[in-house]
CSV table of C-alpha atoms and ligand atoms in Angstrom, one decimal:
chain,number,residue,atom,x,y,z
A,1,MET,CA,-5.3,18.1,2.6
A,2,ALA,CA,-1.5,18.3,3.7
A,3,ILE,CA,-0.4,16.2,6.8
A,4,PRO,CA,3.2,16.8,7.7
A,5,LEU,CA,5.3,13.7,8.2
A,6,LYS,CA,7.6,13.3,11.2
A,7,ARG,CA,10.7,12.8,8.9
A,8,PRO,CA,11.4,13.0,5.4
A,9,PHE,CA,10.2,9.7,3.5
A,10,LYS,CA,13.1,8.7,1.2
A,11,THR,CA,13.4,5.9,-1.6
A,12,ALA,CA,15.4,5.3,-4.8
A,13,LEU,CA,12.4,7.1,-6.4
A,14,ARG,CA,11.6,10.3,-4.5
A,15,VAL,CA,11.8,12.3,-1.1
A,16,ALA,CA,8.6,13.6,0.5
A,17,GLU,CA,8.2,15.7,3.4
A,18,ALA,CA,4.3,15.8,3.7
A,19,ILE,CA,1.4,13.7,2.5
A,20,GLU,CA,-0.8,15.8,0.3
A,21,ASP,CA,-4.0,13.7,-0.5
A,22,ILE,CA,-7.4,14.1,-2.1
A,23,LEU,CA,-10.5,13.6,0.0
A,24,VAL,CA,-13.6,12.1,-1.2
A,25,ARG,CA,-17.0,12.2,0.2
A,26,VAL,CA,-19.9,10.2,-1.4
A,27,GLU,CA,-23.3,10.8,0.2
A,28,THR,CA,-26.7,8.7,0.0
A,29,ASP,CA,-30.2,9.9,-0.1
A,30,ALA,CA,-30.4,7.9,3.2
A,31,GLY,CA,-28.1,10.3,4.8
A,32,LEU,CA,-25.1,7.9,4.9
A,33,THR,CA,-21.7,9.5,4.2
A,34,GLY,CA,-18.9,7.5,2.8
A,35,LEU,CA,-15.2,8.7,2.8
A,36,GLY,CA,-12.3,8.0,0.7
A,37,GLU,CA,-8.7,9.1,0.0
A,38,ALA,CA,-6.3,9.2,-2.8
A,39,GLY,CA,-2.5,9.7,-2.7
A,40,PRO,CA,-0.9,11.3,-5.7
A,41,THR,CA,2.3,9.2,-6.1
A,42,ALA,CA,3.1,10.5,-9.8
A,43,VAL,CA,6.4,8.7,-9.9
A,44,ILE,CA,4.7,5.1,-9.5
A,45,THR,CA,1.1,5.6,-10.6
A,46,GLY,CA,1.3,8.8,-12.8
A,47,ASP,CA,-1.5,10.2,-10.9
A,48,THR,CA,-1.1,13.9,-9.5
A,49,LYS,CA,-3.3,16.0,-7.2
A,50,GLN,CA,-4.8,17.8,-10.2
A,51,SER,CA,-5.6,14.7,-12.3
A,52,ILE,CA,-7.2,13.0,-9.4
A,53,GLN,CA,-9.4,15.9,-9.0
A,54,GLY,CA,-10.2,16.3,-12.7
A,55,ALA,CA,-10.9,12.4,-13.1
A,56,ILE,CA,-13.5,12.3,-10.1
A,57,GLU,CA,-15.3,15.7,-11.1
A,58,ASP,CA,-15.3,15.5,-14.9
A,59,PHE,CA,-15.7,11.7,-15.2
A,60,ILE,CA,-16.5,9.4,-12.2
A,61,ALA,CA,-18.8,11.8,-10.3
A,62,PRO,CA,-21.1,12.2,-13.4
A,63,ALA,CA,-21.1,8.3,-13.8
A,64,LEU,CA,-22.1,7.5,-10.5
A,65,ILE,CA,-24.6,10.2,-9.3
A,66,GLY,CA,-28.1,9.0,-9.1
A,67,ARG,CA,-27.2,5.3,-9.2
A,68,GLU,CA,-28.3,2.9,-6.4
A,69,LEU,CA,-25.9,1.4,-3.7
A,70,GLU,CA,-27.9,-1.9,-4.0
A,71,ASP,CA,-26.7,-2.4,-7.5
A,72,PHE,CA,-23.0,-2.6,-6.4
A,73,ASP,CA,-21.5,-4.3,-9.3
A,74,GLY,CA,-23.2,-1.9,-11.6
A,75,LEU,CA,-21.6,1.0,-9.5
A,76,MET,CA,-18.2,-0.7,-9.7
A,77,GLU,CA,-18.7,-1.0,-13.8
A,78,ALA,CA,-19.4,2.6,-14.0
A,79,LEU,CA,-16.5,3.4,-11.9
A,80,HIS,CA,-14.1,1.4,-13.6
A,81,CYS,CA,-15.4,2.3,-17.1
A,82,ALA,CA,-15.8,6.2,-16.4
A,83,LEU,CA,-12.2,6.5,-18.0
A,84,LEU,CA,-8.9,4.7,-18.4
A,85,LYS,CA,-6.3,4.4,-15.9
A,86,ASN,CA,-6.6,7.0,-12.9
A,87,HIS,CA,-6.3,4.2,-10.5
A,88,SER,CA,-5.8,6.5,-7.3
A,89,ALA,CA,-9.0,8.5,-8.3
A,90,LYS,CA,-11.0,5.3,-8.4
A,91,ALA,CA,-9.5,3.9,-5.5
A,92,ALA,CA,-10.6,6.9,-3.4
A,93,VAL,CA,-14.3,6.5,-4.8
A,94,ASP,CA,-14.1,2.5,-4.4
A,95,MET,CA,-13.2,2.9,-0.9
A,96,ALA,CA,-15.9,5.4,-0.1
A,97,LEU,CA,-18.5,3.1,-1.9
A,98,TYR,CA,-17.3,0.3,0.2
A,99,ASP,CA,-17.6,2.2,3.4
A,100,LEU,CA,-21.3,3.2,2.4
A,101,LEU,CA,-22.0,-0.6,1.5
A,102,ALA,CA,-20.7,-1.8,5.0
A,103,GLN,CA,-22.2,1.1,6.9
A,104,SER,CA,-25.6,0.2,5.2
A,105,TYR,CA,-25.4,-3.6,6.5
A,106,GLY,CA,-24.2,-1.9,9.9
A,107,VAL,CA,-21.1,-3.9,10.2
A,108,PRO,CA,-17.3,-3.0,9.9
A,109,LEU,CA,-15.9,-3.3,6.4
A,110,TYR,CA,-13.5,-6.0,7.0
A,111,GLN,CA,-16.4,-8.2,8.4
A,112,TRP,CA,-18.6,-7.5,5.4
A,113,LEU,CA,-15.7,-8.7,3.6
A,114,GLY,CA,-15.8,-12.0,5.3
A,115,GLY,CA,-13.0,-11.4,7.8
A,116,ARG,CA,-12.6,-11.9,11.6
A,117,LYS,CA,-9.1,-11.0,12.3
A,118,LYS,CA,-9.0,-8.3,15.0
A,119,ARG,CA,-5.3,-7.4,14.3
A,120,VAL,CA,-3.1,-6.8,11.6
A,121,ILE,CA,0.7,-6.3,12.0
A,122,THR,CA,2.6,-4.0,9.8
A,123,ASP,CA,6.4,-3.4,9.2
A,124,ILE,CA,7.7,0.1,9.2
A,125,THR,CA,9.9,1.5,6.8
A,126,ILE,CA,13.4,2.6,7.2
A,127,SER,CA,14.2,5.4,4.5
A,128,LEU,CA,17.2,5.4,2.3
A,129,ASN,CA,19.8,7.4,4.1
A,130,GLU,CA,23.5,7.1,4.7
A,131,THR,CA,24.1,3.8,6.5
A,132,PRO,CA,24.8,5.2,10.0
A,133,GLU,CA,21.4,7.0,9.9
A,134,MET,CA,19.6,4.0,8.7
A,135,VAL,CA,21.1,1.9,11.6
A,136,ALA,CA,20.1,4.3,14.0
A,137,ASP,CA,16.5,4.4,12.6
A,138,SER,CA,16.3,0.5,12.4
A,139,LEU,CA,17.4,0.5,16.1
A,140,ASP,CA,14.8,3.1,16.8
A,141,ALA,CA,12.1,1.2,15.1
A,142,LEU,CA,12.8,-2.0,17.3
A,143,CYS,CA,12.6,0.4,20.5
A,144,ASP,CA,9.1,1.4,19.4
A,145,SER,CA,8.0,-2.4,19.2
A,146,PHE,CA,8.2,-3.0,15.5
A,147,SER,CA,9.7,-6.2,14.5
A,148,ILE,CA,9.6,-6.2,11.0
A,149,LEU,CA,11.5,-3.5,9.3
A,150,LYS,CA,11.4,-2.7,5.3
A,151,ILE,CA,14.9,-1.4,4.1
A,152,LYS,CA,14.8,1.0,1.5
A,153,VAL,CA,17.7,0.4,-0.9
A,154,GLY,CA,18.2,0.8,-4.8
A,155,LYS,CA,20.4,4.0,-5.1
A,156,ASP,CA,24.0,2.6,-4.6
A,157,GLY,CA,24.2,-0.6,-7.0
A,158,LEU,CA,26.5,-2.8,-5.3
A,159,ASP,CA,26.9,-1.1,-2.0
A,160,ASP,CA,23.4,-2.0,-1.0
A,161,ALA,CA,24.3,-5.4,0.2
A,162,LYS,CA,26.9,-3.9,2.7
A,163,ARG,CA,24.4,-1.5,3.9
A,164,VAL,CA,21.9,-4.0,4.7
A,165,ALA,CA,24.4,-6.3,6.2
A,166,GLU,CA,25.5,-3.4,8.6
A,167,ILE,CA,21.8,-3.1,9.7
A,168,ARG,CA,21.4,-6.9,10.4
A,169,LYS,CA,24.5,-6.8,12.5
A,170,ALA,CA,23.3,-3.9,14.3
A,171,ILE,CA,19.9,-5.1,15.0
A,172,GLY,CA,20.8,-8.8,15.6
A,173,PRO,CA,19.0,-11.7,14.4
A,174,GLY,CA,15.5,-11.3,16.0
A,175,ALA,CA,13.6,-8.9,13.7
A,176,GLU,CA,12.4,-9.8,10.3
A,177,LEU,CA,14.1,-7.8,7.5
A,178,ARG,CA,12.3,-7.0,4.1
A,179,VAL,CA,14.2,-5.2,1.4
A,180,ASP,CA,12.7,-2.7,-1.2
A,181,ALA,CA,14.8,-1.5,-4.0
A,182,ASN,CA,11.9,0.3,-5.8
A,183,GLN,CA,13.1,-0.8,-9.3
A,184,GLY,CA,16.6,0.8,-8.5
A,185,TRP,CA,18.9,-2.2,-9.7
A,186,THR,CA,19.6,-3.8,-13.0
A,187,PRO,CA,18.7,-7.5,-13.1
A,188,LYS,CA,22.5,-8.6,-12.8
A,189,GLU,CA,23.2,-6.2,-9.8
A,190,SER,CA,19.9,-7.5,-8.4
A,191,VAL,CA,21.5,-11.2,-8.5
A,192,ARG,CA,24.7,-9.9,-7.2
A,193,ASN,CA,23.2,-7.8,-4.3
A,194,ILE,CA,20.8,-10.7,-3.2
A,195,ARG,CA,23.5,-13.4,-3.4
A,196,ALA,CA,25.8,-11.1,-1.4
A,197,MET,CA,23.1,-10.7,1.2
A,198,GLU,CA,22.4,-14.3,1.3
A,199,ASP,CA,26.1,-15.2,1.7
A,200,MET,CA,26.6,-12.5,4.4
A,201,GLY,CA,23.9,-14.2,6.3
A,202,CYS,CA,21.5,-11.3,6.4
A,203,ASP,CA,18.4,-13.4,6.7
A,204,ILE,CA,16.3,-11.1,4.3
A,205,ALA,CA,12.5,-12.5,4.4
A,206,LEU,CA,12.1,-11.0,0.9
A,207,VAL,CA,13.4,-8.4,-1.7
A,208,GLU,CA,10.8,-6.2,-3.2
A,209,GLN,CA,10.7,-5.0,-6.8
A,210,PRO,CA,14.4,-5.1,-7.4
A,211,VAL,CA,14.3,-4.2,-11.2
A,212,PRO,CA,12.3,-1.5,-13.2
A,213,ALA,CA,8.5,-2.4,-13.3
A,214,HIS,CA,8.3,-3.1,-17.0
A,215,ASP,CA,11.4,-5.5,-17.1
A,216,LEU,CA,9.1,-8.6,-16.4
A,217,ALA,CA,12.0,-10.8,-18.1
A,218,GLY,CA,14.7,-9.2,-15.8
A,219,LEU,CA,12.3,-9.8,-12.8
A,220,ARG,CA,11.9,-13.5,-13.8
A,221,PHE,CA,15.7,-13.8,-13.9
A,222,VAL,CA,16.2,-12.6,-10.6
A,223,THR,CA,13.6,-14.8,-9.2
A,224,ALA,CA,15.0,-17.8,-10.7
A,225,SER,CA,18.7,-16.9,-9.8
A,226,VAL,CA,18.4,-16.3,-6.1
A,227,LEU,CA,16.9,-18.4,-3.1
A,228,THR,CA,15.4,-15.2,-1.4
A,229,PRO,CA,11.7,-14.6,-2.1
A,230,ILE,CA,11.1,-11.8,-4.7
A,231,LEU,CA,8.0,-9.7,-4.3
A,232,ALA,CA,6.5,-7.8,-7.3
A,233,ASP,CA,5.2,-4.3,-6.5
A,234,GLU,CA,5.4,-1.7,-9.2
A,235,SER,CA,5.1,-4.4,-11.8
A,236,ILE,CA,1.5,-5.3,-10.9
A,237,PHE,CA,-1.3,-2.9,-11.1
A,238,SER,CA,-4.1,-4.9,-12.5
A,239,LEU,CA,-5.6,-8.4,-12.5
A,240,LEU,CA,-3.8,-9.0,-15.8
A,241,ASP,CA,-0.4,-7.9,-14.7
A,242,ALA,CA,-0.9,-10.5,-11.7
A,243,GLU,CA,-2.0,-13.2,-14.1
A,244,GLU,CA,1.3,-12.5,-16.1
A,245,VAL,CA,3.5,-12.5,-13.2
A,246,ILE,CA,2.2,-15.6,-11.7
A,247,ARG,CA,2.1,-17.4,-15.1
A,248,THR,CA,5.6,-16.7,-16.0
A,249,ARG,CA,7.0,-17.0,-12.1
A,250,ALA,CA,8.3,-13.7,-12.6
A,251,ALA,CA,8.2,-13.0,-9.0
A,252,ASP,CA,7.3,-15.3,-5.7
A,253,CYS,CA,4.7,-12.8,-4.2
A,254,ILE,CA,2.6,-9.7,-4.9
A,255,ASN,CA,2.2,-6.5,-3.2
A,256,ILE,CA,-1.3,-5.3,-3.6
A,257,LYS,CA,-1.9,-1.5,-2.8
A,258,LEU,CA,-5.3,0.1,-3.5
A,259,MET,CA,-3.8,3.3,-5.5
A,260,LYS,CA,-2.4,0.6,-8.1
A,261,THR,CA,-5.6,-1.6,-8.2
A,262,GLY,CA,-7.9,1.4,-8.4
A,263,GLY,CA,-9.7,0.1,-5.1
A,264,ILE,CA,-10.8,-2.7,-3.1
A,265,TYR,CA,-13.0,-4.3,-5.8
A,266,GLN,CA,-10.1,-5.0,-8.1
A,267,ALA,CA,-7.9,-6.0,-5.1
A,268,LEU,CA,-10.2,-8.7,-4.3
A,269,LYS,CA,-9.8,-10.2,-8.1
A,270,ILE,CA,-6.0,-10.4,-7.5
A,271,CYS,CA,-6.6,-12.0,-4.1
A,272,GLY,CA,-8.9,-14.6,-5.6
A,273,LEU,CA,-6.3,-15.4,-8.4
A,274,ALA,CA,-3.4,-15.3,-5.7
A,275,GLU,CA,-5.4,-17.8,-3.6
A,276,SER,CA,-6.1,-20.3,-6.4
A,277,HIS,CA,-2.3,-20.2,-7.0
A,278,GLY,CA,-1.1,-20.3,-3.6
A,279,VAL,CA,0.7,-17.2,-4.1
A,280,ALA,CA,1.0,-14.9,-0.8
A,281,CYS,CA,0.3,-11.4,-0.9
A,282,MET,CA,1.6,-8.3,1.1
A,283,MET,CA,-1.1,-5.3,1.7
A,284,GLY,CA,0.7,-2.2,0.9
A,285,CYS,CA,0.1,1.5,0.6
A,286,MET,CA,1.9,4.5,-0.7
A,287,LEU,CA,2.6,7.4,1.3
A,288,GLU,CA,-1.1,7.8,2.3
A,289,SER,CA,-2.8,8.7,5.7
A,290,ARG,CA,-5.0,7.0,8.1
A,291,LEU,CA,-8.1,7.0,6.0
A,292,SER,CA,-7.1,5.0,3.0
A,293,VAL,CA,-4.6,3.0,4.7
A,294,SER,CA,-7.5,2.0,7.1
A,295,ALA,CA,-9.5,0.9,4.0
A,296,ALA,CA,-6.5,-1.4,3.0
A,297,ALA,CA,-6.3,-2.7,6.9
A,298,HIS,CA,-9.8,-3.6,6.4
A,299,LEU,CA,-8.9,-5.7,3.4
A,300,ALA,CA,-5.9,-7.1,4.8
A,301,ALA,CA,-8.0,-8.2,8.0
A,302,ALA,CA,-10.5,-9.8,5.8
A,303,LYS,CA,-8.3,-12.0,3.2
A,304,GLY,CA,-6.1,-14.9,4.4
A,305,ILE,CA,-3.9,-14.8,1.5
A,306,ILE,CA,-2.7,-11.3,2.5
A,307,SER,CA,-0.1,-12.7,5.0
A,308,MET,CA,1.9,-9.7,5.1
A,309,ALA,CA,1.1,-5.9,5.6
A,310,ASP,CA,3.1,-2.7,4.8
A,311,LEU,CA,0.7,-0.4,6.2
A,312,ASP,CA,2.9,2.3,8.0
A,313,GLY,CA,1.7,5.5,6.4
A,314,PRO,CA,-0.2,6.7,9.7
A,315,SER,CA,3.0,5.9,11.7
A,316,LEU,CA,5.0,8.1,9.7
A,317,CYS,CA,2.5,11.2,9.9
A,318,ALA,CA,2.8,14.1,12.5
A,319,ALA,CA,-1.0,14.9,12.4
A,320,ASP,CA,-4.1,13.1,12.2
A,321,PRO,CA,-7.3,14.6,10.8
A,322,TYR,CA,-9.5,11.7,11.7
A,323,GLU,CA,-11.1,10.2,14.3
A,324,GLY,CA,-12.5,6.5,15.0
A,325,GLY,CA,-11.7,3.5,12.7
A,326,PRO,CA,-8.7,1.2,13.0
A,327,VAL,CA,-6.2,2.1,15.8
A,328,PHE,CA,-2.5,2.3,14.8
A,329,ARG,CA,-0.3,1.5,17.7
A,330,GLY,CA,3.3,0.8,16.9
A,331,PRO,CA,3.4,-2.2,14.6
A,332,ASP,CA,-0.6,-3.1,15.6
A,333,ILE,CA,-3.4,-2.3,13.7
A,334,PHE,CA,-6.6,-2.9,16.0
A,335,MET,CA,-9.7,-3.3,13.9
A,336,PRO,CA,-12.8,-1.4,14.8
A,337,GLU,CA,-16.4,-2.1,15.6
A,338,GLU,CA,-17.9,0.9,14.0
A,339,PRO,CA,-19.7,0.2,10.7
A,340,GLY,CA,-17.9,0.8,7.4
A,341,ILE,CA,-14.3,1.9,7.4
A,342,GLY,CA,-15.2,3.6,10.8
A,343,ILE,CA,-13.4,6.8,10.1
A,344,LYS,CA,-14.8,10.3,10.4
A,345,LEU,CA,-13.2,13.8,9.9
A,346,LYS,CA,-12.6,15.4,13.4
A,347,PRO,CA,-15.8,17.7,14.2
A,348,ASP,CA,-13.2,20.8,14.0
A,349,LEU,CA,-12.3,20.3,10.4
A,350,SER,CA,-15.0,21.1,7.6
A,351,PHE,CA,-14.6,18.9,4.5
A,352,LYS,CA,-13.7,22.0,2.7
A,353,GLU,CA,-10.9,23.0,4.9
A,354,ALA,CA,-9.6,19.5,4.8
A,355,SER,CA,-9.5,19.0,0.8
A,356,PHE,CA,-7.8,20.6,-1.9
B,401,MG,MG1,7.4,-1.3,-2.9
């Protein structure tokens, strides 16, 4: 399914003009249908449209068909043991199964997960462009009622601090600024940039993934060398990754994304670990449309340790093929009363037309 974006999405890693996601449908004998979605963000997860489709059709579906929803742990074990890696494919099927599970209990997914929050507040991404364009985009975001901006940097080395300072100067002190370098700095560039932002009074809430994902020693060096909180994103996919980052104090907080964890089941394990260490989590998303971002919103509404949300995918889309479910209005995500994730395809779209 291809959904055009309102504007190109630009980070240190890529430029995207549309969301081309894989839609998954899981049906039960009792007539329930669960929906899931996977975003092929190959530069981060290694997952492509074709690899997601192949993983689901050739490995995951044969491992799950015929199993009972009541044996949910068994289903999840079969899903995660069906093949190695392929987290995005697993995430799409995982959320469709959670959709079914909550539907079978007749409650919204966030309530089934133990949550009562009716609203989640998200930031909005400011794409990496020339500084005047980023300043204009930031001012536009404030006009659209967003009060938390995620500024993409990481392409210009030491000029990034000046770029962020210009944005802070233009928007004034009110809004929260998060900075995401998407692995674009070396450890020393990170320390130089972050200290410069601190010295210029940029008042940055956190800096996300300053250094390459594999460089945990570099990440730890940065975290230990600056006052600004450091958030690990691309460095943490699994529970074991999260354990390593927390144990070595390589970062102050964790960005959980369903496309990295392989879905809600594994994400809950990271939440449990983070809770026991008092490590704050952000619920993030890749470039995904409203279906999978809604699954992430249900998790964010359910878990107190998820104190930050970066769930702006639907706000960046120029079209929405779905109806029902969480309502995305500016920075607010209002949780639904419908059972499950709450989302259905619009009736004029057949599943076949919408997929692949
Ligand atoms: Mg990030």
